[in-house]
mmCIF file of C-alpha atoms in Angstrom:
data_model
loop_
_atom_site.group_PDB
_atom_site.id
_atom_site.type_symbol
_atom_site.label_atom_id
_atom_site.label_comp_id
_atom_site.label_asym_id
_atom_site.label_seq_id
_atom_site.Cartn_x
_atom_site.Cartn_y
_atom_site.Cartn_z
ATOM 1 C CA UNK U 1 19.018 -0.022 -7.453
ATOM 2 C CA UNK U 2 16.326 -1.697 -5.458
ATOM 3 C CA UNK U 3 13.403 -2.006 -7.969
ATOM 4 C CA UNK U 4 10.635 -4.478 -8.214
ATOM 5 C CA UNK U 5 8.437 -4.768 -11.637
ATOM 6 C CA UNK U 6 5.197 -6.252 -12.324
ATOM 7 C CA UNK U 7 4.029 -8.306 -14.680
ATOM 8 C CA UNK U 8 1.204 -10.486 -15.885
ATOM 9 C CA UNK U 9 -2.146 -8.103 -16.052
ATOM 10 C CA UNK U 10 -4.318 -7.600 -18.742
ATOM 11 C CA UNK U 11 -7.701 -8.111 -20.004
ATOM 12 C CA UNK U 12 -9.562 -11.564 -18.429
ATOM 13 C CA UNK U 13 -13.389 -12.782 -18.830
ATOM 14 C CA UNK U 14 -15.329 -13.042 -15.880
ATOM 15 C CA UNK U 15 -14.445 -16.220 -14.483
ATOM 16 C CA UNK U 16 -11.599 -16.044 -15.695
ATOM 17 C CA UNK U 17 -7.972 -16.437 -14.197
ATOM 18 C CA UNK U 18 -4.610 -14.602 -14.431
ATOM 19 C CA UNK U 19 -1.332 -14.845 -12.862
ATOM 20 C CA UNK U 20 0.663 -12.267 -11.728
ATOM 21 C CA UNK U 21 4.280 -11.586 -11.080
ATOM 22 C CA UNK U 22 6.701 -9.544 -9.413
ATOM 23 C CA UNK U 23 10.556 -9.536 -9.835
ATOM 24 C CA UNK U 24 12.646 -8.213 -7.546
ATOM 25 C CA UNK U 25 16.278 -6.592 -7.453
ATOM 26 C CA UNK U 26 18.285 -4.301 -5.902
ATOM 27 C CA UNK U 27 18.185 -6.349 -2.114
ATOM 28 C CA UNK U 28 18.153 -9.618 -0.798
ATOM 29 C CA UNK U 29 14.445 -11.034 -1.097
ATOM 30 C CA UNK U 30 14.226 -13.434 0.755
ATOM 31 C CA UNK U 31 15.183 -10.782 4.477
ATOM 32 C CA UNK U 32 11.620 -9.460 3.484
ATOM 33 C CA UNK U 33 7.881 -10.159 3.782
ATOM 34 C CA UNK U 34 6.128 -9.161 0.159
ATOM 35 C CA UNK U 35 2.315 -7.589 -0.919
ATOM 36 C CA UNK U 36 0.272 -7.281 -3.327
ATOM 37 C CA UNK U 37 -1.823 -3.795 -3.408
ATOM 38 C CA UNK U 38 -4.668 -3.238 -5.796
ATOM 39 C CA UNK U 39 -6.100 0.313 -7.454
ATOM 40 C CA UNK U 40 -8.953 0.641 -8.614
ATOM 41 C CA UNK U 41 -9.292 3.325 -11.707
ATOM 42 C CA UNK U 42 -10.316 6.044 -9.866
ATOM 43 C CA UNK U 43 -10.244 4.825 -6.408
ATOM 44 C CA UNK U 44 -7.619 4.527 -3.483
ATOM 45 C CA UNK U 45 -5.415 1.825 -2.346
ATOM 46 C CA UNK U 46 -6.615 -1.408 -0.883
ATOM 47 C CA UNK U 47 -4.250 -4.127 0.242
ATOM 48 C CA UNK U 48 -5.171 -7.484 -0.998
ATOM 49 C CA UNK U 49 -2.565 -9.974 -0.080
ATOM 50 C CA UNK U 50 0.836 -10.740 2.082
ATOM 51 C CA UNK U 51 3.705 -13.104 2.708
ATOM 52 C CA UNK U 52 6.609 -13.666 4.742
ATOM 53 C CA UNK U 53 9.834 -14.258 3.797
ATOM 54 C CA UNK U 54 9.372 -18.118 3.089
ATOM 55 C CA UNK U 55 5.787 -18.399 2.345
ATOM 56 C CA UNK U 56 5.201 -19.977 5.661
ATOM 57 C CA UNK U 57 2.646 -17.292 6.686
ATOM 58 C CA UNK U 58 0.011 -15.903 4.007
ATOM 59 C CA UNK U 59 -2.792 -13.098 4.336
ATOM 60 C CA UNK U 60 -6.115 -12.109 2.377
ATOM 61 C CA UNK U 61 -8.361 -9.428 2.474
ATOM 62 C CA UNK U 62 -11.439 -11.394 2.541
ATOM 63 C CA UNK U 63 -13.239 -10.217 -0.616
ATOM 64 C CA UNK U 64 -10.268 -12.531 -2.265
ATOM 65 C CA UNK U 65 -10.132 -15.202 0.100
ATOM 66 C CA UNK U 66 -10.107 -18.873 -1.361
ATOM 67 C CA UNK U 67 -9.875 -17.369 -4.833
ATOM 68 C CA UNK U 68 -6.450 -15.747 -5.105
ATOM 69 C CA UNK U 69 -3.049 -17.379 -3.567
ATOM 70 C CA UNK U 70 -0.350 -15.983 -2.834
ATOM 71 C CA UNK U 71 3.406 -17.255 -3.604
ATOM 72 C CA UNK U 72 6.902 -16.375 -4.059
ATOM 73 C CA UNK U 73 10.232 -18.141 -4.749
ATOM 74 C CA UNK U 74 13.116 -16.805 -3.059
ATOM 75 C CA UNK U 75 15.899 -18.259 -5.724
ATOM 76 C CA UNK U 76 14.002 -16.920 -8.312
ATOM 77 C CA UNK U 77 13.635 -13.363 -6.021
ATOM 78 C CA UNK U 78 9.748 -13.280 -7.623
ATOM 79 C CA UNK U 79 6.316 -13.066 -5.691
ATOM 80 C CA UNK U 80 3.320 -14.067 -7.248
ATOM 81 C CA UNK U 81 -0.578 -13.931 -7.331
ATOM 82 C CA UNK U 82 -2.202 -16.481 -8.767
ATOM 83 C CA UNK U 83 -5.832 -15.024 -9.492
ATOM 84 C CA UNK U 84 -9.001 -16.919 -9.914
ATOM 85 C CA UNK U 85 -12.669 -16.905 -10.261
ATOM 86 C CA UNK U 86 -11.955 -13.079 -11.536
ATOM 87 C CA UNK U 87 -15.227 -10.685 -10.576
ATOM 88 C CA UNK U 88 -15.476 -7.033 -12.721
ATOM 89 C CA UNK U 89 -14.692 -5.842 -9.332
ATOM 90 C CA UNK U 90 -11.095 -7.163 -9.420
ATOM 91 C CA UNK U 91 -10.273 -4.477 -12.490
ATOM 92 C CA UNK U 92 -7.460 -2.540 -10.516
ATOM 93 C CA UNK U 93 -3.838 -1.922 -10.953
ATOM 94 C CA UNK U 94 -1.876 -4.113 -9.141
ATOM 95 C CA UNK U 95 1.506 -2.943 -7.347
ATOM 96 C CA UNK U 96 3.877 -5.523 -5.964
ATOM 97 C CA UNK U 97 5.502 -3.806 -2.520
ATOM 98 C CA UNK U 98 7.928 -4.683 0.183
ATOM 99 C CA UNK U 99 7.894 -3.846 3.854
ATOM 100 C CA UNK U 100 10.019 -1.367 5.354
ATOM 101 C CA UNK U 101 12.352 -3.805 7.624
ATOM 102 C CA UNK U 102 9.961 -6.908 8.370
ATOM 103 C CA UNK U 103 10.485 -10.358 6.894
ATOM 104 C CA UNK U 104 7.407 -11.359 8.874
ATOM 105 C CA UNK U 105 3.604 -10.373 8.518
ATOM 106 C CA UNK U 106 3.843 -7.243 10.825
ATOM 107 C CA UNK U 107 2.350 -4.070 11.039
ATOM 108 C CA UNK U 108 5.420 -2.434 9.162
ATOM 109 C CA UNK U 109 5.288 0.609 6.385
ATOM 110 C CA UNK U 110 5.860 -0.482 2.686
ATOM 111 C CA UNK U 111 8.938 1.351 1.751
ATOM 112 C CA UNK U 112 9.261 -0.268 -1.692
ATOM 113 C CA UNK U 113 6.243 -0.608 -5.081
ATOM 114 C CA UNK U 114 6.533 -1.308 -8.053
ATOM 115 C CA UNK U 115 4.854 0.598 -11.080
ATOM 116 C CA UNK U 116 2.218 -1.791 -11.248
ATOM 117 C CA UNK U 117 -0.006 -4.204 -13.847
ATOM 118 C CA UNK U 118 -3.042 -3.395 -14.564
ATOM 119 C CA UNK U 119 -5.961 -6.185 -14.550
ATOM 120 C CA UNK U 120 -8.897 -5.439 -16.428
ATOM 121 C CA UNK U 121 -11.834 -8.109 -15.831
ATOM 122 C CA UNK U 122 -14.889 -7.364 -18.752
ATOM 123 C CA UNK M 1 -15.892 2.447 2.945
ATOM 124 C CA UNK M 2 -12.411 2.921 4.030
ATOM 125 C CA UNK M 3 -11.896 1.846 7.826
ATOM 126 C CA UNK M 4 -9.642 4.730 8.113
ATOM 127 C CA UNK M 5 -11.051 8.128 7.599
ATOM 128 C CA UNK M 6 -9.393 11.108 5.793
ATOM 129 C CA UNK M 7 -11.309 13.832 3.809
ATOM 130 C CA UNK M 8 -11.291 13.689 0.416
ATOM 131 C CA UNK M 9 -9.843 16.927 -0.442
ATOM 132 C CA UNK M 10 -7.750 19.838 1.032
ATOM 133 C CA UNK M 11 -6.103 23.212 -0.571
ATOM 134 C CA UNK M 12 -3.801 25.770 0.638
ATOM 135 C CA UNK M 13 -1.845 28.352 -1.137
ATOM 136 C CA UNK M 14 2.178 28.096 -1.612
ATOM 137 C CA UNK M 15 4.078 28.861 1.634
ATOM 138 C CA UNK M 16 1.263 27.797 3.903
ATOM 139 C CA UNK M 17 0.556 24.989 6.373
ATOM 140 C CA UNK M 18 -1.689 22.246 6.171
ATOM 141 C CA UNK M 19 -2.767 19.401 7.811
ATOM 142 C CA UNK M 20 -4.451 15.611 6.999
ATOM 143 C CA UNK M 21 -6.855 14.254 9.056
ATOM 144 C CA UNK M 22 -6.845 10.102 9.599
ATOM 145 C CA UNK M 23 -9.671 8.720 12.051
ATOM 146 C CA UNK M 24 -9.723 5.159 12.696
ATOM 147 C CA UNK M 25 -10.424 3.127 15.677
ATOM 148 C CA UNK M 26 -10.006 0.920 18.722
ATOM 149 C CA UNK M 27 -9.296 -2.107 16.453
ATOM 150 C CA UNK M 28 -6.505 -0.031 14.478
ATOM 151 C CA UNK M 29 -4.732 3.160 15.540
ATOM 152 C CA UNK M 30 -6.300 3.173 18.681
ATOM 153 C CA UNK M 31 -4.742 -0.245 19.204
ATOM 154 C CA UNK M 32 -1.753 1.323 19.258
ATOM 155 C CA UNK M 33 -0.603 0.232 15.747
ATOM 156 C CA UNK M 34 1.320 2.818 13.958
ATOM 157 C CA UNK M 35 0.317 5.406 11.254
ATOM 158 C CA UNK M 36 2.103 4.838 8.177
ATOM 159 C CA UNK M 37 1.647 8.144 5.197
ATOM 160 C CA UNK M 38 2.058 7.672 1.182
ATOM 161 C CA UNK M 39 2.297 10.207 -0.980
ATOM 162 C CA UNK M 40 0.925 9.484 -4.853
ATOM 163 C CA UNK M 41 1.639 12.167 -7.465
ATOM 164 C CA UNK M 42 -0.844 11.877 -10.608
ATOM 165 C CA UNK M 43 0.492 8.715 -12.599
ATOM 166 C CA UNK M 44 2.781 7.054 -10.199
ATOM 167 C CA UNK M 45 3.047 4.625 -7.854
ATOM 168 C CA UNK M 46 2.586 5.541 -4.020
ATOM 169 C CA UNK M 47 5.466 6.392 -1.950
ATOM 170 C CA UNK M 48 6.289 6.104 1.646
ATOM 171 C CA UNK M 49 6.501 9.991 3.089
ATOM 172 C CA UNK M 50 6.157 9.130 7.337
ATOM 173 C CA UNK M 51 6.231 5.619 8.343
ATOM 174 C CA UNK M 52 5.879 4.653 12.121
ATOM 175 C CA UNK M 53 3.638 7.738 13.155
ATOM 176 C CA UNK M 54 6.598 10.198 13.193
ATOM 177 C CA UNK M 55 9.104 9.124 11.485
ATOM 178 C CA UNK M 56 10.618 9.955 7.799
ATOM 179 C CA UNK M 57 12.428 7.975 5.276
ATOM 180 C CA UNK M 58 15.583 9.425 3.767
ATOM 181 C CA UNK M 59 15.444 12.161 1.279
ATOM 182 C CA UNK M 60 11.597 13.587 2.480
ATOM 183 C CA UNK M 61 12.531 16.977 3.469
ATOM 184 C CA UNK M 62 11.600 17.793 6.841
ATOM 185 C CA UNK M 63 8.604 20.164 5.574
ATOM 186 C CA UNK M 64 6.271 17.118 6.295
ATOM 187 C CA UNK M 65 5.472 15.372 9.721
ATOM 188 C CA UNK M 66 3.126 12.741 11.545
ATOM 189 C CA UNK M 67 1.581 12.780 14.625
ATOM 190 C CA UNK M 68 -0.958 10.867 16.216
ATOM 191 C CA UNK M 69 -3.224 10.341 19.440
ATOM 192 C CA UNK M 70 -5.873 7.861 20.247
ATOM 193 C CA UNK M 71 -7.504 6.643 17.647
ATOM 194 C CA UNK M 72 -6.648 9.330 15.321
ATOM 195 C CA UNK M 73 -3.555 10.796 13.356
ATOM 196 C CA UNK M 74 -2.302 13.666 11.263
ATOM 197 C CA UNK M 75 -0.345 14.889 8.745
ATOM 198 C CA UNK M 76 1.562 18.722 8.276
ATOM 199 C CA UNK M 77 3.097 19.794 5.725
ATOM 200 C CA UNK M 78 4.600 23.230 5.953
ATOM 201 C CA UNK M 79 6.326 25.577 3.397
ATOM 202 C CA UNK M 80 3.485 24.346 0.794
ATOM 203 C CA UNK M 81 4.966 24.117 -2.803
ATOM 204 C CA UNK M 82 3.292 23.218 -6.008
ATOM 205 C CA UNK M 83 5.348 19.852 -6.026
ATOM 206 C CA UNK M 84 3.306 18.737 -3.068
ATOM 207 C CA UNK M 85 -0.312 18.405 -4.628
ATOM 208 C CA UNK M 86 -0.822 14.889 -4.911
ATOM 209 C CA UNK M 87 -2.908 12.150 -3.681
ATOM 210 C CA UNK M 88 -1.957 11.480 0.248
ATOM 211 C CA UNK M 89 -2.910 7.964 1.672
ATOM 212 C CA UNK M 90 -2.669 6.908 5.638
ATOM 213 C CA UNK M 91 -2.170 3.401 6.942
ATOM 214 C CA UNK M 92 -2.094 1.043 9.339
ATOM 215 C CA UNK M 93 -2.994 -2.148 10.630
ATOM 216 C CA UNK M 94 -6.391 -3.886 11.778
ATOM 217 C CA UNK M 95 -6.969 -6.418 14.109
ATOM 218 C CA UNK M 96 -10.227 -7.433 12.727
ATOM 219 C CA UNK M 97 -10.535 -10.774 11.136
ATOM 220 C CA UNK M 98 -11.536 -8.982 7.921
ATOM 221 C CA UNK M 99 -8.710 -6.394 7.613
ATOM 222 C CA UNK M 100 -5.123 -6.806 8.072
ATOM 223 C CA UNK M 101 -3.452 -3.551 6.242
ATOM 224 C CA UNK M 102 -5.578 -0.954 5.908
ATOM 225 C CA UNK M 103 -5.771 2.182 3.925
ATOM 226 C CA UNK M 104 -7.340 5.328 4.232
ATOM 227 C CA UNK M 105 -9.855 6.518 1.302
ATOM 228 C CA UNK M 106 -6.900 9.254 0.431
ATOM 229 C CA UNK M 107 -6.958 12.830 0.049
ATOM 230 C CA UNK M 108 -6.169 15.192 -2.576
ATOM 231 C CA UNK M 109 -3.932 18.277 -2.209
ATOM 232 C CA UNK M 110 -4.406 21.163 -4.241
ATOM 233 C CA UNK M 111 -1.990 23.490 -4.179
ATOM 234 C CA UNK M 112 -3.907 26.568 -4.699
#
């Protein structure tokens, strides 16, 4: 079963840092690029962060740029976000999810999410 | 502010057809970048329900479909069933140096 789970969220000061992870199964990770998709309680989906299949090629959404990085480790099959300087406006559920077909950073669907972690920053 | 569009709520009674508005942009869907749809039931995680403007995964029944034209796209769903009300997102990708992916602000179904 193709599955990926989340891990790593919970409650962080201000300032604070936090590092996420996502392990995947079910496929061979490394064919595929990886994301990271935030929800805020309440609010709709916002993509924060991608990778290709061997970390060569990284994205942001800027409101996280230079304070979250993106990683993964293809013998492990995990993709991780390492979170710093956290703001109150980081507080979202984070889902880990997989494009459709792409290994590359592509305008391709995400077929694949996991149930999600939920980062609370207070 | 989502860069995509989509109103935040529509309704229609069991059996009936609806449609889902998503507006973007030159820099997006009007790019020529395909429309990607999620569907979110109360709880869960998102899941893909049209992916490539038109086109849907295995196992969504054929009562839903994508279009889209210029810088705009839509999603019906016909047959409307109780199942269906749910959060519904659209997607796509932005050439602007501050987007890549991009969502729409969503849209909740009520099944009336």
């Amino acid at each position: 079963e193709v599955q990926l789970v989340e891990s790593g969220g919970r409650v962080v000061r201000p300032g604070g840092s936090l590092r996420l992870s996502c392990a995947a199964s079910g496929f061979t990770f490394e064919d595929y690029g990886m994301n990271w998709v935030r929800q805020a309680p309440g609010k709709g989906l916002e993509w924060v962060s991608g990778i290709n299949w061997n970390g060569g090629s990284t994205g942001y959404v800027d409101s996280v740029k230079g304070r979250f990085i993106i990683s993964r480790d293809n013998v492990e099959n995990s993709l991780y976000l390492q979170m710093n300087s956290l703001r109150v406006e980081d507080t979202a559920l984070y889902y880990c999810a997989r494009f459709r077909a792409s290994s590359q950073l592509l305008p391709d669907a995400f077929t694949v999410w996991g149930l999600g972690t939920m980062v609370t920053v207070s | 502010q989502s860069v995509l569009t989509q109103p935040p709520s529509v309704s229609g009674a069991p059996g009936q057809r609806v449609t889902i508005s998503c507006t973007g942009s030159s820099s997006n869907i009007g790019a020529g970048y395909a429309v990607h749809w999620y569907q979110q039931l109360p709880g869960t995680a998102p899941k893909l329900l049209i992916y490539d403007n038109t086109n849907r995964p295995s196992g969504v029944p054929d009562r839903f479909s994508g279009s889209n034209s210029g810088t705009s796209a839509s999603l019906a769903i016909t047959g409307l069933q109780a199942e269906d009300e749910a959060h519904y997102y659209c997607q796509s990708y932005d050439t602007n140096l501050s987007h890549f992916w991009v969502f729409g602000g969503g849209t909740k179904l009520t099944v009336l």
